[in-house]
C-alpha positions as a LaTeX table, in Angstrom:
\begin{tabular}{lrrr}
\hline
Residue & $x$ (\AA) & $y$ (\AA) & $z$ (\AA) \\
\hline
Unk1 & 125.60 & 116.57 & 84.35 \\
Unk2 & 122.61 & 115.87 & 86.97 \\
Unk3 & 121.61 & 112.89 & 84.64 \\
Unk4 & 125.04 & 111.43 & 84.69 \\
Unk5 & 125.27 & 111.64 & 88.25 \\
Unk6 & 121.94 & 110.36 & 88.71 \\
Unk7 & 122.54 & 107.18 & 86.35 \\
Unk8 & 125.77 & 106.48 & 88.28 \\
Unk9 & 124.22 & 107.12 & 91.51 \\
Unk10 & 121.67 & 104.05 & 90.14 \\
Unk11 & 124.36 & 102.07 & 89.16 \\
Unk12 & 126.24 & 102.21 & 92.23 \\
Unk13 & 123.39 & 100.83 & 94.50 \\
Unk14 & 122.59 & 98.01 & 92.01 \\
Unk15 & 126.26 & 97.02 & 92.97 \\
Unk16 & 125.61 & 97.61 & 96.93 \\
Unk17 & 124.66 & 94.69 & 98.87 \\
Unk18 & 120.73 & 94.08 & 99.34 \\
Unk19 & 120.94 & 94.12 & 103.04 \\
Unk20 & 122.51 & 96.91 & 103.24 \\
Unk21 & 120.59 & 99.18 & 100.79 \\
Unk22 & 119.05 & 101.51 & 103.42 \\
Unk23 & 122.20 & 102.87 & 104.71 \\
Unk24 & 123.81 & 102.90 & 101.09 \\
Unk25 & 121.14 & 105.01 & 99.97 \\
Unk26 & 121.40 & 107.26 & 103.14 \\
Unk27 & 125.08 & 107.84 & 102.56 \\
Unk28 & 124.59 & 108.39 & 98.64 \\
Unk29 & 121.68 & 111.04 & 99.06 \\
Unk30 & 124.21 & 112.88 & 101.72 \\
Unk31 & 127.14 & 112.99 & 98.76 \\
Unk32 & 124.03 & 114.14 & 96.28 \\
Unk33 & 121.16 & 115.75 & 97.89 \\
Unk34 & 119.82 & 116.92 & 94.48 \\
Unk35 & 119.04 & 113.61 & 93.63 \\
Unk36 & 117.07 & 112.78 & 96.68 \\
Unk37 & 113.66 & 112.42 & 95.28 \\
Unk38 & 114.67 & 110.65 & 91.97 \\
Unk39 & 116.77 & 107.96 & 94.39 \\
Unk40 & 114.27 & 107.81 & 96.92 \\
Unk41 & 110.87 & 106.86 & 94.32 \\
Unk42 & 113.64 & 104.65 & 91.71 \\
Unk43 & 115.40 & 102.52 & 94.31 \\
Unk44 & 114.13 & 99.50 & 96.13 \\
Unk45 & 114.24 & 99.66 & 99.84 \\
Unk46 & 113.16 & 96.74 & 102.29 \\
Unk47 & 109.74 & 97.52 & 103.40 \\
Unk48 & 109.19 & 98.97 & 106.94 \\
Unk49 & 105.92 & 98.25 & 108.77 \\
Unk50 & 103.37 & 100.47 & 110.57 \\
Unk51 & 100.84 & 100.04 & 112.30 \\
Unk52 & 97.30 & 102.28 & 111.91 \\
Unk53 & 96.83 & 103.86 & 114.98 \\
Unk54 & 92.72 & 103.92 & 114.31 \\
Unk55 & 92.20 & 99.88 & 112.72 \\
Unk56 & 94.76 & 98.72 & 114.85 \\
Unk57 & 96.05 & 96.88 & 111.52 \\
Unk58 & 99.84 & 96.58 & 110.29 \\
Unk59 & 100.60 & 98.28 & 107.01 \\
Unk60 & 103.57 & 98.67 & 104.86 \\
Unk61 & 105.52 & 101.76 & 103.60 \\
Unk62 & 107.00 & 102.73 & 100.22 \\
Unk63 & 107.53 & 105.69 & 98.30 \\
Unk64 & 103.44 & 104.86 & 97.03 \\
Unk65 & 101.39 & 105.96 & 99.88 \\
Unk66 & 104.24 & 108.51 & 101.19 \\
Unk67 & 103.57 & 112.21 & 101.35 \\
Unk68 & 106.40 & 114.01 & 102.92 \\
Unk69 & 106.89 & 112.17 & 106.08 \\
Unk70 & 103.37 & 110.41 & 106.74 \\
Unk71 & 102.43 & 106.97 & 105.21 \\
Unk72 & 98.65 & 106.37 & 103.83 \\
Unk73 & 96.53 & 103.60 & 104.72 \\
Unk74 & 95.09 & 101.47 & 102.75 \\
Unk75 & 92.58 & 100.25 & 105.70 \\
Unk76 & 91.62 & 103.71 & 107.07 \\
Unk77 & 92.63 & 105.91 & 103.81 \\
Unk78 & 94.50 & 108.06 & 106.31 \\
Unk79 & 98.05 & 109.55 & 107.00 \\
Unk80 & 100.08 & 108.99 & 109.30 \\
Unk81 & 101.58 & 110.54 & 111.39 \\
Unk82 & 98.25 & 112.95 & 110.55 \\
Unk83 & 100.24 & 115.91 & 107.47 \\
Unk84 & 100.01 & 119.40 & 108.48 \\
Unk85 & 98.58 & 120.21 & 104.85 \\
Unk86 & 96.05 & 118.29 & 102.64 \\
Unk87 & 97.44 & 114.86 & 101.21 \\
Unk88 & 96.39 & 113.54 & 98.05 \\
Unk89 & 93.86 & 110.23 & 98.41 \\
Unk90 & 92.64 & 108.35 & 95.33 \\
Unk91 & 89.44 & 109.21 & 93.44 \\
Unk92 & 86.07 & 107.05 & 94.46 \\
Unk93 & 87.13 & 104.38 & 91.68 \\
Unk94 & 90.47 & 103.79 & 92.82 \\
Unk95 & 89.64 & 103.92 & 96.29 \\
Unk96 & 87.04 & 100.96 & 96.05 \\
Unk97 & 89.57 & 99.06 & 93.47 \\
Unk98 & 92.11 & 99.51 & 96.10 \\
Unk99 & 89.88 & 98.18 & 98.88 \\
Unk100 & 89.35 & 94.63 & 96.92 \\
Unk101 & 92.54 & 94.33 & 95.98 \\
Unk102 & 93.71 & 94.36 & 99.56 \\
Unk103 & 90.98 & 91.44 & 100.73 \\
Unk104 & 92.43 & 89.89 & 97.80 \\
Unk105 & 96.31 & 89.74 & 98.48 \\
Unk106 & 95.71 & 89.47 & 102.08 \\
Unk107 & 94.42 & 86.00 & 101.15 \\
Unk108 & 97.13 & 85.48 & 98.63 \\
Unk109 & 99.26 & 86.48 & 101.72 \\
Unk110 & 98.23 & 83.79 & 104.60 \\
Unk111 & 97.95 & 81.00 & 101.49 \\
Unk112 & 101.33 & 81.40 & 100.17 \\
Unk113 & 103.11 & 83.14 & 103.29 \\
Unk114 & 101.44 & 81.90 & 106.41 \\
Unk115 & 101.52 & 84.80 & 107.99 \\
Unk116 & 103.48 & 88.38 & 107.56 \\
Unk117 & 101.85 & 91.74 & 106.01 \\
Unk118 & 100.24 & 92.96 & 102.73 \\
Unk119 & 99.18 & 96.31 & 101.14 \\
Unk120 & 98.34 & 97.45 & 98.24 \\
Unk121 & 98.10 & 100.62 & 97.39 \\
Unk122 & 96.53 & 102.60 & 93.76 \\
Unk123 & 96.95 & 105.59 & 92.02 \\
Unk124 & 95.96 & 107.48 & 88.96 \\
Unk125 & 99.82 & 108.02 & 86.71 \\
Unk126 & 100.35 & 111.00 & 84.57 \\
Unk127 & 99.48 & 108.78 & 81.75 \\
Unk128 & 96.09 & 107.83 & 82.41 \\
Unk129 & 94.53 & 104.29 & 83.22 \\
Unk130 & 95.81 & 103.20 & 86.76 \\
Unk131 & 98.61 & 102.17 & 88.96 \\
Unk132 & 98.75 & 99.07 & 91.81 \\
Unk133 & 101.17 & 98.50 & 93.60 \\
Unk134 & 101.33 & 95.59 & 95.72 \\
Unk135 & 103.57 & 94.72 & 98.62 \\
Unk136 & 104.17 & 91.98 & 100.73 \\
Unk137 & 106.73 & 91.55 & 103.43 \\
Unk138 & 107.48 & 87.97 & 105.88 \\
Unk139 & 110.12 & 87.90 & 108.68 \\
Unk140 & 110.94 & 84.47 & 110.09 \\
Unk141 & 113.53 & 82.57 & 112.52 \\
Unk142 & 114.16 & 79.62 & 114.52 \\
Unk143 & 113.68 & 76.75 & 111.72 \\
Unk144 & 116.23 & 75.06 & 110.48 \\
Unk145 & 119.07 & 77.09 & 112.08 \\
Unk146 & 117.62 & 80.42 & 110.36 \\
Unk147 & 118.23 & 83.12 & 112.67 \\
Unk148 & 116.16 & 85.48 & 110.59 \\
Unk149 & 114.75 & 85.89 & 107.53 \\
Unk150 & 113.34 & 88.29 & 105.20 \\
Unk151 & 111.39 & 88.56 & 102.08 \\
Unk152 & 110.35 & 91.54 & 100.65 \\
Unk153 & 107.88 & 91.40 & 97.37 \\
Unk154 & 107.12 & 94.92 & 95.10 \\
Unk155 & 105.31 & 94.42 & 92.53 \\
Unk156 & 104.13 & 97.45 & 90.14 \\
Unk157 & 101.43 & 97.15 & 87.97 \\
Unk158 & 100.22 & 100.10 & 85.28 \\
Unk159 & 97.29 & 99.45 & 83.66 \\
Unk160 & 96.51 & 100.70 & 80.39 \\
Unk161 & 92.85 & 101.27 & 79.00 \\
Unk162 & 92.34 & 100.16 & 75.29 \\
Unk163 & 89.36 & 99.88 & 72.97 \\
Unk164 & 86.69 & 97.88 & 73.63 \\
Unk165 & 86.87 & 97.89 & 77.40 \\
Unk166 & 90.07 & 95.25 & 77.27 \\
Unk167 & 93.60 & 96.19 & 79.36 \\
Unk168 & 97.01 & 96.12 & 78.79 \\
Unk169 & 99.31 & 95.31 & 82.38 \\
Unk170 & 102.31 & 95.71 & 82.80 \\
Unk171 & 103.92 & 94.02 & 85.83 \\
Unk172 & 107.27 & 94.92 & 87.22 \\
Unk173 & 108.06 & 93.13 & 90.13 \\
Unk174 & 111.30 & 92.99 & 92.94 \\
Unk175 & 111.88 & 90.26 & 95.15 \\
Unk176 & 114.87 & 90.97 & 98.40 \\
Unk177 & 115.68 & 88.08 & 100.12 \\
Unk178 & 118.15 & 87.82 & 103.23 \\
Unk179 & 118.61 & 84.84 & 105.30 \\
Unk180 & 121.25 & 84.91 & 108.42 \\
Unk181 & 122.93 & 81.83 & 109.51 \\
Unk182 & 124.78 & 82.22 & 112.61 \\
Unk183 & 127.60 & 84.01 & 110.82 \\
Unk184 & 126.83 & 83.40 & 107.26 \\
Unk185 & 124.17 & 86.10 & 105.57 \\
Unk186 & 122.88 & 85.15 & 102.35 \\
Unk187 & 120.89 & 87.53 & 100.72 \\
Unk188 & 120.24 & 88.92 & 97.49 \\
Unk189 & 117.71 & 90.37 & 94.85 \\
Unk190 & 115.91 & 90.07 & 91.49 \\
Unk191 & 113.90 & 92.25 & 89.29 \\
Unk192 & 111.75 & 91.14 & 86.24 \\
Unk193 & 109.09 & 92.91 & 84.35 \\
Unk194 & 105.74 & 90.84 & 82.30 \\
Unk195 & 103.37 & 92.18 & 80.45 \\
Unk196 & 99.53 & 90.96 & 79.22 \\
Unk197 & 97.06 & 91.81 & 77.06 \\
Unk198 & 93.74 & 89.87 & 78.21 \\
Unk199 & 91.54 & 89.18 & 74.83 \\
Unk200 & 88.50 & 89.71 & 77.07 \\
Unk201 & 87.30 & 93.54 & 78.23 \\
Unk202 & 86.85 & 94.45 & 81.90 \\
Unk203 & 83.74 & 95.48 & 83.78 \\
Unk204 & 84.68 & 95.01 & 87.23 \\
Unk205 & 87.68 & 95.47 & 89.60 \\
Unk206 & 87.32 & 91.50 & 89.88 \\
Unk207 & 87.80 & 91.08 & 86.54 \\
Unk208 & 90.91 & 93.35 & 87.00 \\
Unk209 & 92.11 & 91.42 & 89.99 \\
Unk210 & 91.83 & 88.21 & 88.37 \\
Unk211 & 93.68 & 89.72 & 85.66 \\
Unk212 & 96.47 & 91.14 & 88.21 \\
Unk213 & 96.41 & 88.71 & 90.27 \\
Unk214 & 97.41 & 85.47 & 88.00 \\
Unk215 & 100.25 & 87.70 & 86.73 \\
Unk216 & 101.76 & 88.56 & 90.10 \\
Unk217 & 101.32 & 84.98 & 91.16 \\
Unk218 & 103.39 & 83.34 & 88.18 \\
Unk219 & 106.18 & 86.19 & 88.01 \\
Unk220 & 106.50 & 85.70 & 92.16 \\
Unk221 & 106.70 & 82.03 & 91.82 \\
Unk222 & 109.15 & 82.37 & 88.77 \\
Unk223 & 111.93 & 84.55 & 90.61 \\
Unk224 & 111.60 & 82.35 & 93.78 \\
Unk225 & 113.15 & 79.30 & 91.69 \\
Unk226 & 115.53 & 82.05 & 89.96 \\
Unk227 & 116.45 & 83.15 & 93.61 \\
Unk228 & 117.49 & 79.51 & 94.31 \\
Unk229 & 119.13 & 78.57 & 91.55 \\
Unk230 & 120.87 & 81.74 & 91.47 \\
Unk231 & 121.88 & 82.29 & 94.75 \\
Unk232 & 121.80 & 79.26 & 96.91 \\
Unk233 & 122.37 & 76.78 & 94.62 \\
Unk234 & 125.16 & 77.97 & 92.90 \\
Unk235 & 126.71 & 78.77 & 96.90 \\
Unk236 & 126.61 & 74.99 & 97.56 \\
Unk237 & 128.76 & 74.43 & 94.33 \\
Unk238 & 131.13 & 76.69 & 95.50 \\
Unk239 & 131.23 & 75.01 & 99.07 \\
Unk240 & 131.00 & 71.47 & 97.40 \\
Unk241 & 134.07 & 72.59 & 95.24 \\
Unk242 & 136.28 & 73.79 & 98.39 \\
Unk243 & 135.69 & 70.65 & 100.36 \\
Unk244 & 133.63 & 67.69 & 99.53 \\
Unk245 & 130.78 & 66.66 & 101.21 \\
Unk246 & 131.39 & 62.89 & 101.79 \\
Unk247 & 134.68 & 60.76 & 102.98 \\
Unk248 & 138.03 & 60.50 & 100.36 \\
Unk249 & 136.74 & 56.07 & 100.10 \\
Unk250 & 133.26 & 57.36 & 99.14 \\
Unk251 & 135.29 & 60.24 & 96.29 \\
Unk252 & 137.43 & 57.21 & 95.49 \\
Unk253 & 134.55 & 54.70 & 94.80 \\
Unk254 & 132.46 & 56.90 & 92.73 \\
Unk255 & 135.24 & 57.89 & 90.47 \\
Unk256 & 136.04 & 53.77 & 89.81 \\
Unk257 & 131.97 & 53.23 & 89.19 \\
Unk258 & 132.38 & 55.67 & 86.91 \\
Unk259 & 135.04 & 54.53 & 85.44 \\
Unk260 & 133.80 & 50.79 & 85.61 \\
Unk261 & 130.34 & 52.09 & 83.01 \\
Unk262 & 132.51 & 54.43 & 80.98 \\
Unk263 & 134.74 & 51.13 & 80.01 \\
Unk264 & 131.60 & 49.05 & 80.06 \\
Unk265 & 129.97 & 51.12 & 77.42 \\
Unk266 & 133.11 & 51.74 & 75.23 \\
Unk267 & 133.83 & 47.68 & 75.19 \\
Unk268 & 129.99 & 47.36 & 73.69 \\
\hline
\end{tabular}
């Protein structure tokens, strides 16, 4: 019975509006509190920033570097707000993998983002090998008439050890998108999951970002065409189909051309 509920709990917020997600979720976790862990660490939320209180640096939260109610960062390797007990921290190994990664998506960030916030977090799953996950979040307004807009980027990567030093990755990654035009809000999501085996073995965490890195690039720039065709494009054909864009003489001329090569190519 707990599964059932679960898997329609799941269900129901794939069907709930992306922009609206956080207070969905709220409401759902009041009708099933039982299932409040299992919703909280399975469903996508926009990312909410903090900001370390001892680097001065901006950091994101997810259900990755949360224990309880304080937030790890990956700049200091602290929580915050400071945890009354112990909180778990990665090993050594993880810790310095973690550290490049972050220098490395933080570039990714200002190249392909001009500007907004990165973190990456890692983490040792029950299965052995490692975890990444890597999140990026960019809020802008004021060009083009955009009043605001938001993109949110998760991307999950478990990485599994084989023989002969080489990896297998697999990347699952979420894009949320919301754009607000005076009274029109477009917004919407996409999830899509790659996976790579590299030929060559790894000796380095560079090796692993180069590895991790190519993959989240292609995947990101894959769902950002999906999330226009999808969404934006297939809007204008709705609007274009309610009410053309040009004049009724400009409608009227293009259906004679047309008509003038359709009997030009059936005469030949």
């Amino acid at each position: 019975m707990a599964d059932q509920r679960l898997t329609a709990s799941l269900d129901l917020m794939r069907r709930m509006p992306p922009d609206d997600i956080e207070s969905s979720l709220t409401g759902l976790i009041d009708l099933y509190p039982d299932g409040c862990e299992e919703l909280l660490s399975s469903v996508d939320q926009p990312l909410k920033v903090q900001v370390d209180p001892e680097s001065g640096k901006e950091y994101l939260l997810c259900d990755y570097n949360r224990d309880g109610d304080s937030y790890r960062s990956p700049w200091t390797n602290k929580y915050f707000p400071e945890p009354e007990e112990e909180c778990a921290v990665p090993s050594p190994e993880h810790r310095s993998l973690e550290e490049h990664a972050n220098a490395v998506f933080d570039v990714y960030r200002q190249l392909y983002f001009e500007g907004g916030v990165s973190s990456v977090y890692v983490f040792e799953p029950p299965t052995g090998g490692f975890a990444m996950t890597i999140l990026i979040k960019k809020v802008g307004s004021g060009e083009r008439g955009l009043e605001k807009g938001t993109w949110d980027s998760i991307h999950v990567v478990h990485a599994e050890e084989k023989e002969g030093g080489r990896y297998h990755y697999k990347l699952t990654s979420t894009i949320m998108l919301s754009m607000l035009f005076g009274p029109v809000n477009l917004c919407g999501s996409l999830t899509r999951q790659v996976e790579s085996s590299p030929a060559h073995p790894v000796t380095s965490p560079h090796q692993h970002m180069i590895n991790i890195g190519s993959m989240v690039e292609d995947l990101e720039i894959s769902l950002r065409a999906t999330l226009e065709v999808v969404y934006f494009r297939n809007v204008k054909n709705q609007i274009d189909s309610i009410r053309m864009v040009g004049s009724v003489a400009e409608a009227r001329a293009t259906r004679e051309r047309q008509r003038n090569m359709i009997g030009g190519l059936m005469s030949q």
